[in-house]
């Protein structure tokens, strides 16, 4: 592994939007603090291979950061009818101590459901978490995640606390495991989730999905790989960095680079 391409820690996430005003209202409603917009630095535009200009709005949720980015030459909208098993799918898991209350606020703010029945509690063999998946008004997937009491020492307090992980659907679990291991992450647990609660959570029938936790030295946040055995998701068409679906994970590293995982999800390395 080349040291200068090590994934040392996730420092934040960047979401592309064509309607920042609308998304600011939504994210503030579910608990994010929002800063003023600033120009995207020329070095970042060059790294992304984009011409024109862009603006960046920093948002924070506890210790976690998400930037909303808008470009003067916008890319493609979020693909319609995306399912949780499709390889474009990449959600941010927001930790809360009360998933049902958080879910009600998100619905009032315009969330689009993915899960069929609101929050569901997975079996203990699959972590025993209470979760619900949904999209923001522009299509970016999110999840509220409530851990059983005392089961996760990283997250204490009330309300919506921060981002635990980014989960991505992958087409070849072995290739993804090798990619993230090569860049410095370690595997920290794997389950096969199936049955009525997982089907309700994903809004899909007959779900069988490998869930593999890949962790950097400093976590949270971490990366969660979702390898759907059934249903098989649609392939990810190559995303340009200015496409609405082109969410980027931002890593602390010893180099500045933009790389893709085996399925095309974008990772921005920053010194």
XYZ file of N, CA and C in Angstrom, residues 38 88 97 119 261:
15
model
N -19.147 29.797 0.897
C -17.836 30.304 0.509
C -17.458 29.692 -0.829
N -25.384 2.919 -6.954
C -25.242 4.355 -6.739
C -25.553 4.725 -5.294
N -30.706 9.296 19.746
C -31.177 8.492 20.869
C -32.662 8.193 20.756
N -39.245 3.608 11.541
C -38.140 2.911 12.207
C -38.484 1.463 12.544
N -13.500 4.014 -5.640
C -13.461 2.622 -5.211
C -13.875 1.734 -6.382
